[in-house]
């Protein structure tokens, strides 16, 4: 499996190489849905749930539902959420041993 990120943790003169691997593997098998009778390909249409009419791609926006109301996201929202790519991991602080021990118990 190929690493999705490589970098290092550095403490002054000490350099620890790090590789991060994905927890899942993707499959390349792409199956089509076919009609059982004549094996014709089944097409999906973008249909408005309220009107039943087909919607063009340029009229579709992305959003998520909170308390029965949709919050619509635009391209700027996705750009703002884009992670900054870096070859380093910034360690902001360390925790004391007692708290880390409690975390280990949660993982079991």
mmCIF file of N, CA and C in Angstrom, residues 1-90:
data_model
loop_
_atom_site.group_PDB
_atom_site.id
_atom_site.type_symbol
_atom_site.label_atom_id
_atom_site.label_comp_id
_atom_site.label_asym_id
_atom_site.label_seq_id
_atom_site.Cartn_x
_atom_site.Cartn_y
_atom_site.Cartn_z
ATOM 1 N N UNK A 1 0.852 -1.175 0.000
ATOM 2 C CA UNK A 1 0.000 0.000 0.000
ATOM 3 C C UNK A 1 0.897 1.237 0.000
ATOM 4 N N UNK A 2 0.493 2.252 -0.719
ATOM 5 C CA UNK A 2 1.256 3.476 -0.851
ATOM 6 C C UNK A 2 0.883 4.466 0.246
ATOM 7 N N UNK A 3 1.871 5.148 0.803
ATOM 8 C CA UNK A 3 1.624 6.145 1.844
ATOM 9 C C UNK A 3 0.879 7.339 1.241
ATOM 10 N N UNK A 4 -0.120 7.869 1.988
ATOM 11 C CA UNK A 4 -0.854 9.041 1.509
ATOM 12 C C UNK A 4 -0.189 10.331 1.955
ATOM 13 N N UNK A 5 0.744 10.235 2.908
ATOM 14 C CA UNK A 5 1.506 11.401 3.379
ATOM 15 C C UNK A 5 2.828 10.922 3.924
ATOM 16 N N UNK A 6 3.884 11.618 3.569
ATOM 17 C CA UNK A 6 5.189 11.337 4.151
ATOM 18 C C UNK A 6 5.771 12.639 4.664
ATOM 19 N N UNK A 7 6.483 12.573 5.735
ATOM 20 C CA UNK A 7 7.065 13.761 6.333
ATOM 21 C C UNK A 7 7.926 13.351 7.501
ATOM 22 N N UNK A 8 8.102 14.281 8.430
ATOM 23 C CA UNK A 8 8.960 13.993 9.574
ATOM 24 C C UNK A 8 8.560 14.848 10.761
ATOM 25 N N UNK A 9 8.857 14.340 11.951
ATOM 26 C CA UNK A 9 8.726 15.107 13.191
ATOM 27 C C UNK A 9 10.147 15.446 13.608
ATOM 28 N N UNK A 10 10.405 16.714 13.840
ATOM 29 C CA UNK A 10 11.748 17.145 14.203
ATOM 30 C C UNK A 10 11.755 17.798 15.567
ATOM 31 N N UNK A 11 12.746 17.427 16.386
ATOM 32 C CA UNK A 11 13.007 18.047 17.681
ATOM 33 C C UNK A 11 14.467 18.488 17.667
ATOM 34 N N UNK A 12 14.707 19.698 17.259
ATOM 35 C CA UNK A 12 16.085 20.163 17.190
ATOM 36 C C UNK A 12 16.870 19.330 16.207
ATOM 37 N N UNK A 13 17.850 18.561 16.666
ATOM 38 C CA UNK A 13 18.678 17.741 15.795
ATOM 39 C C UNK A 13 18.101 16.348 15.550
ATOM 40 N N UNK A 14 17.026 16.001 16.238
ATOM 41 C CA UNK A 14 16.411 14.682 16.078
ATOM 42 C C UNK A 14 15.320 14.772 15.015
ATOM 43 N N UNK A 15 15.377 13.864 14.046
ATOM 44 C CA UNK A 15 14.418 13.837 12.952
ATOM 45 C C UNK A 15 13.804 12.442 12.874
ATOM 46 N N UNK A 16 12.461 12.339 13.021
ATOM 47 C CA UNK A 16 11.773 11.050 12.998
ATOM 48 C C UNK A 16 10.923 10.995 11.729
ATOM 49 N N UNK A 17 11.281 10.118 10.759
ATOM 50 C CA UNK A 17 10.479 10.021 9.538
ATOM 51 C C UNK A 17 9.115 9.391 9.826
ATOM 52 N N UNK A 18 8.085 9.907 9.180
ATOM 53 C CA UNK A 18 6.702 9.454 9.383
ATOM 54 C C UNK A 18 6.072 9.155 8.023
ATOM 55 N N UNK A 19 5.289 8.080 7.959
ATOM 56 C CA UNK A 19 4.453 7.780 6.796
ATOM 57 C C UNK A 19 3.049 7.499 7.298
ATOM 58 N N UNK A 20 2.056 8.056 6.641
ATOM 59 C CA UNK A 20 0.660 7.827 7.015
ATOM 60 C C UNK A 20 -0.009 7.057 5.877
ATOM 61 N N UNK A 21 -0.707 5.996 6.261
ATOM 62 C CA UNK A 21 -1.399 5.154 5.296
ATOM 63 C C UNK A 21 -2.903 5.267 5.492
ATOM 64 N N UNK A 22 -3.644 5.134 4.422
ATOM 65 C CA UNK A 22 -5.095 5.160 4.477
ATOM 66 C C UNK A 22 -5.613 3.938 5.222
ATOM 67 N N UNK A 23 -6.684 4.113 5.982
ATOM 68 C CA UNK A 23 -7.266 3.010 6.741
ATOM 69 C C UNK A 23 -8.187 2.157 5.875
ATOM 70 N N UNK A 24 -8.460 2.615 4.668
ATOM 71 C CA UNK A 24 -9.337 1.859 3.772
ATOM 72 C C UNK A 24 -8.647 1.683 2.423
ATOM 73 N N UNK A 25 -9.101 0.735 1.659
ATOM 74 C CA UNK A 25 -8.613 0.535 0.305
ATOM 75 C C UNK A 25 -9.770 0.761 -0.655
ATOM 76 N N UNK A 26 -9.476 1.383 -1.787
ATOM 77 C CA UNK A 26 -10.520 1.630 -2.777
ATOM 78 C C UNK A 26 -10.564 0.484 -3.777
ATOM 79 N N UNK A 27 -11.721 0.274 -4.331
ATOM 80 C CA UNK A 27 -11.906 -0.760 -5.329
ATOM 81 C C UNK A 27 -12.065 -0.104 -6.692
ATOM 82 N N UNK A 28 -11.513 -0.724 -7.720
ATOM 83 C CA UNK A 28 -11.615 -0.156 -9.057
ATOM 84 C C UNK A 28 -12.729 -0.807 -9.877
ATOM 85 N N UNK A 29 -13.452 -1.736 -9.304
ATOM 86 C CA UNK A 29 -14.535 -2.404 -10.010
ATOM 87 C C UNK A 29 -15.730 -1.466 -10.099
ATOM 88 N N UNK A 30 -16.122 -1.124 -11.329
ATOM 89 C CA UNK A 30 -17.237 -0.206 -11.558
ATOM 90 C C UNK A 30 -18.369 -0.980 -12.211
ATOM 91 N N UNK A 31 -19.431 -1.207 -11.462
ATOM 92 C CA UNK A 31 -20.558 -1.975 -11.976
ATOM 93 C C UNK A 31 -21.659 -1.053 -12.464
ATOM 94 N N UNK A 32 -22.288 -1.426 -13.566
ATOM 95 C CA UNK A 32 -23.447 -0.695 -14.076
ATOM 96 C C UNK A 32 -24.713 -1.440 -13.685
ATOM 97 N N UNK A 33 -25.797 -0.687 -13.512
ATOM 98 C CA UNK A 33 -27.096 -1.305 -13.249
ATOM 99 C C UNK A 33 -27.767 -1.570 -14.594
ATOM 100 N N UNK A 34 -28.216 -2.823 -14.773
ATOM 101 C CA UNK A 34 -28.804 -3.236 -16.051
ATOM 102 C C UNK A 34 -30.217 -3.748 -15.845
ATOM 103 N N UNK A 35 -31.029 -3.580 -16.880
ATOM 104 C CA UNK A 35 -32.381 -4.143 -16.875
ATOM 105 C C UNK A 35 -32.250 -5.661 -17.007
ATOM 106 N N UNK A 36 -32.920 -6.393 -16.127
ATOM 107 C CA UNK A 36 -32.820 -7.855 -16.097
ATOM 108 C C UNK A 36 -33.294 -8.482 -17.411
ATOM 109 N N UNK A 37 -34.268 -7.855 -18.070
ATOM 110 C CA UNK A 37 -34.865 -8.444 -19.280
ATOM 111 C C UNK A 37 -33.934 -8.393 -20.492
ATOM 112 N N UNK A 38 -33.393 -7.198 -20.800
ATOM 113 C CA UNK A 38 -32.602 -7.068 -22.030
ATOM 114 C C UNK A 38 -31.186 -6.516 -21.807
ATOM 115 N N UNK A 39 -30.774 -6.391 -20.551
ATOM 116 C CA UNK A 39 -29.442 -5.899 -20.171
ATOM 117 C C UNK A 39 -29.163 -4.476 -20.656
ATOM 118 N N UNK A 40 -30.204 -3.670 -20.794
ATOM 119 C CA UNK A 40 -30.028 -2.259 -21.138
ATOM 120 C C UNK A 40 -29.558 -1.503 -19.906
ATOM 121 N N UNK A 41 -28.673 -0.536 -20.114
ATOM 122 C CA UNK A 41 -28.136 0.247 -19.012
ATOM 123 C C UNK A 41 -29.239 1.119 -18.409
ATOM 124 N N UNK A 42 -29.305 1.171 -17.076
ATOM 125 C CA UNK A 42 -30.280 1.992 -16.365
ATOM 126 C C UNK A 42 -29.642 3.351 -16.095
ATOM 127 N N UNK A 43 -30.311 4.433 -16.479
ATOM 128 C CA UNK A 43 -29.794 5.793 -16.302
ATOM 129 C C UNK A 43 -30.434 6.434 -15.079
ATOM 130 N N UNK A 44 -29.658 7.279 -14.406
ATOM 131 C CA UNK A 44 -30.172 8.038 -13.274
ATOM 132 C C UNK A 44 -30.420 9.470 -13.716
ATOM 133 N N UNK A 45 -31.566 9.974 -13.365
ATOM 134 C CA UNK A 45 -31.885 11.362 -13.685
ATOM 135 C C UNK A 45 -31.863 12.180 -12.405
ATOM 136 N N UNK A 46 -31.474 13.436 -12.527
ATOM 137 C CA UNK A 46 -31.490 14.381 -11.411
ATOM 138 C C UNK A 46 -32.882 14.999 -11.375
ATOM 139 N N UNK A 47 -33.692 14.528 -10.430
ATOM 140 C CA UNK A 47 -35.097 14.924 -10.384
ATOM 141 C C UNK A 47 -35.381 15.696 -9.093
ATOM 142 N N UNK A 48 -36.079 16.820 -9.232
ATOM 143 C CA UNK A 48 -36.510 17.606 -8.084
ATOM 144 C C UNK A 48 -37.551 16.805 -7.318
ATOM 145 N N UNK A 49 -37.310 16.603 -6.024
ATOM 146 C CA UNK A 49 -38.204 15.791 -5.201
ATOM 147 C C UNK A 49 -39.605 16.394 -5.099
ATOM 148 N N UNK A 50 -39.684 17.722 -5.068
ATOM 149 C CA UNK A 50 -40.984 18.389 -4.898
ATOM 150 C C UNK A 50 -41.791 18.449 -6.191
ATOM 151 N N UNK A 51 -41.113 18.739 -7.329
ATOM 152 C CA UNK A 51 -41.856 18.934 -8.586
ATOM 153 C C UNK A 51 -41.856 17.720 -9.489
ATOM 154 N N UNK A 52 -40.862 16.814 -9.303
ATOM 155 C CA UNK A 52 -40.762 15.647 -10.169
ATOM 156 C C UNK A 52 -40.103 15.964 -11.503
ATOM 157 N N UNK A 53 -39.630 17.198 -11.705
ATOM 158 C CA UNK A 53 -39.005 17.600 -12.975
ATOM 159 C C UNK A 53 -37.484 17.395 -12.894
ATOM 160 N N UNK A 54 -36.882 17.107 -14.065
ATOM 161 C CA UNK A 54 -35.442 16.920 -14.129
ATOM 162 C C UNK A 54 -34.728 18.266 -13.945
ATOM 163 N N UNK A 55 -33.586 18.237 -13.245
ATOM 164 C CA UNK A 55 -32.817 19.448 -12.943
ATOM 165 C C UNK A 55 -31.478 19.377 -13.672
ATOM 166 N N UNK A 56 -31.090 20.461 -14.343
ATOM 167 C CA UNK A 56 -29.814 20.522 -15.056
ATOM 168 C C UNK A 56 -28.663 20.600 -14.058
ATOM 169 N N UNK A 57 -27.483 20.100 -14.468
ATOM 170 C CA UNK A 57 -26.313 20.117 -13.586
ATOM 171 C C UNK A 57 -25.990 21.526 -13.088
ATOM 172 N N UNK A 58 -26.090 22.531 -13.965
ATOM 173 C CA UNK A 58 -25.736 23.897 -13.571
ATOM 174 C C UNK A 58 -26.699 24.489 -12.547
ATOM 175 N N UNK A 59 -27.862 23.872 -12.341
ATOM 176 C CA UNK A 59 -28.835 24.350 -11.362
ATOM 177 C C UNK A 59 -28.774 23.589 -10.035
ATOM 178 N N UNK A 60 -27.769 22.720 -9.882
ATOM 179 C CA UNK A 60 -27.644 21.923 -8.663
ATOM 180 C C UNK A 60 -26.595 22.551 -7.755
ATOM 181 N N UNK A 61 -26.935 22.698 -6.475
ATOM 182 C CA UNK A 61 -25.999 23.191 -5.460
ATOM 183 C C UNK A 61 -25.843 22.114 -4.398
ATOM 184 N N UNK A 62 -24.805 22.254 -3.569
ATOM 185 C CA UNK A 62 -24.562 21.283 -2.502
ATOM 186 C C UNK A 62 -24.916 21.907 -1.164
ATOM 187 N N UNK A 63 -25.466 21.097 -0.278
ATOM 188 C CA UNK A 63 -25.828 21.589 1.038
ATOM 189 C C UNK A 63 -26.032 20.448 2.005
ATOM 190 N N UNK A 64 -26.211 20.809 3.265
ATOM 191 C CA UNK A 64 -26.480 19.803 4.288
ATOM 192 C C UNK A 64 -27.647 20.276 5.146
ATOM 193 N N UNK A 65 -28.320 19.319 5.748
ATOM 194 C CA UNK A 65 -29.548 19.591 6.481
ATOM 195 C C UNK A 65 -29.283 19.691 7.979
ATOM 196 N N UNK A 66 -29.774 20.776 8.579
ATOM 197 C CA UNK A 66 -29.721 20.964 10.026
ATOM 198 C C UNK A 66 -31.108 21.393 10.475
ATOM 199 N N UNK A 67 -31.697 20.602 11.358
ATOM 200 C CA UNK A 67 -33.015 20.912 11.918
ATOM 201 C C UNK A 67 -34.038 21.262 10.834
ATOM 202 N N UNK A 68 -34.184 20.370 9.856
ATOM 203 C CA UNK A 68 -35.173 20.498 8.780
ATOM 204 C C UNK A 68 -34.945 21.704 7.867
ATOM 205 N N UNK A 69 -33.744 22.285 7.880
ATOM 206 C CA UNK A 69 -33.419 23.404 7.002
ATOM 207 C C UNK A 69 -32.074 23.108 6.338
ATOM 208 N N UNK A 70 -31.952 23.425 5.045
ATOM 209 C CA UNK A 70 -30.705 23.184 4.326
ATOM 210 C C UNK A 70 -29.786 24.388 4.396
ATOM 211 N N UNK A 71 -28.510 24.116 4.642
ATOM 212 C CA UNK A 71 -27.451 25.113 4.578
ATOM 213 C C UNK A 71 -26.722 24.864 3.261
ATOM 214 N N UNK A 72 -26.769 25.840 2.345
ATOM 215 C CA UNK A 72 -26.178 25.683 1.020
ATOM 216 C C UNK A 72 -24.732 26.162 1.062
ATOM 217 N N UNK A 73 -23.836 25.357 0.478
ATOM 218 C CA UNK A 73 -22.412 25.678 0.408
ATOM 219 C C UNK A 73 -22.049 26.061 -1.021
ATOM 220 N N UNK A 74 -21.141 27.035 -1.154
ATOM 221 C CA UNK A 74 -20.664 27.417 -2.483
ATOM 222 C C UNK A 74 -19.179 27.097 -2.611
ATOM 223 N N UNK A 75 -18.582 27.411 -3.755
ATOM 224 C CA UNK A 75 -17.178 27.071 -4.000
ATOM 225 C C UNK A 75 -16.242 27.697 -2.976
ATOM 226 N N UNK A 76 -16.533 28.920 -2.530
ATOM 227 C CA UNK A 76 -15.682 29.593 -1.546
ATOM 228 C C UNK A 76 -15.665 28.829 -0.219
ATOM 229 N N UNK A 77 -16.792 28.235 0.161
ATOM 230 C CA UNK A 77 -16.853 27.452 1.397
ATOM 231 C C UNK A 77 -15.930 26.241 1.313
ATOM 232 N N UNK A 78 -15.933 25.570 0.159
ATOM 233 C CA UNK A 78 -15.082 24.392 -0.004
ATOM 234 C C UNK A 78 -13.606 24.787 -0.057
ATOM 235 N N UNK A 79 -13.289 25.923 -0.687
ATOM 236 C CA UNK A 79 -11.906 26.393 -0.730
ATOM 237 C C UNK A 79 -11.414 26.756 0.668
ATOM 238 N N UNK A 80 -12.273 27.368 1.483
ATOM 239 C CA UNK A 80 -11.890 27.748 2.842
ATOM 240 C C UNK A 80 -11.652 26.517 3.717
ATOM 241 N N UNK A 81 -12.347 25.416 3.426
ATOM 242 C CA UNK A 81 -12.212 24.194 4.220
ATOM 243 C C UNK A 81 -11.054 23.326 3.746
ATOM 244 N N UNK A 82 -10.448 23.669 2.611
ATOM 245 C CA UNK A 82 -9.353 22.882 2.057
ATOM 246 C C UNK A 82 -8.150 22.913 2.994
ATOM 247 N N UNK A 83 -7.633 21.746 3.298
ATOM 248 C CA UNK A 83 -6.499 21.642 4.212
ATOM 249 C C UNK A 83 -5.226 22.172 3.558
ATOM 250 N N UNK A 84 -4.377 22.774 4.350
ATOM 251 C CA UNK A 84 -3.084 23.247 3.873
ATOM 252 C C UNK A 84 -2.147 22.046 3.789
ATOM 253 N N UNK A 85 -1.567 21.827 2.613
ATOM 254 C CA UNK A 85 -0.675 20.691 2.432
ATOM 255 C C UNK A 85 0.705 21.057 2.949
ATOM 256 N N UNK A 86 1.260 20.128 3.708
ATOM 257 C CA UNK A 86 2.552 20.387 4.332
ATOM 258 C C UNK A 86 3.301 19.077 4.501
ATOM 259 N N UNK A 87 4.596 19.158 4.614
ATOM 260 C CA UNK A 87 5.428 17.985 4.873
ATOM 261 C C UNK A 87 5.782 17.888 6.350
ATOM 262 N N UNK A 88 5.147 18.702 7.179
ATOM 263 C CA UNK A 88 5.456 18.679 8.609
ATOM 264 C C UNK A 88 4.192 18.518 9.428
ATOM 265 N N UNK A 89 4.351 17.976 10.621
ATOM 266 C CA UNK A 89 3.274 17.907 11.605
ATOM 267 C C UNK A 89 3.669 18.846 12.730
ATOM 268 N N UNK A 90 2.844 19.832 13.013
ATOM 269 C CA UNK A 90 3.136 20.778 14.086
ATOM 270 C C UNK A 90 2.623 20.226 15.410
#
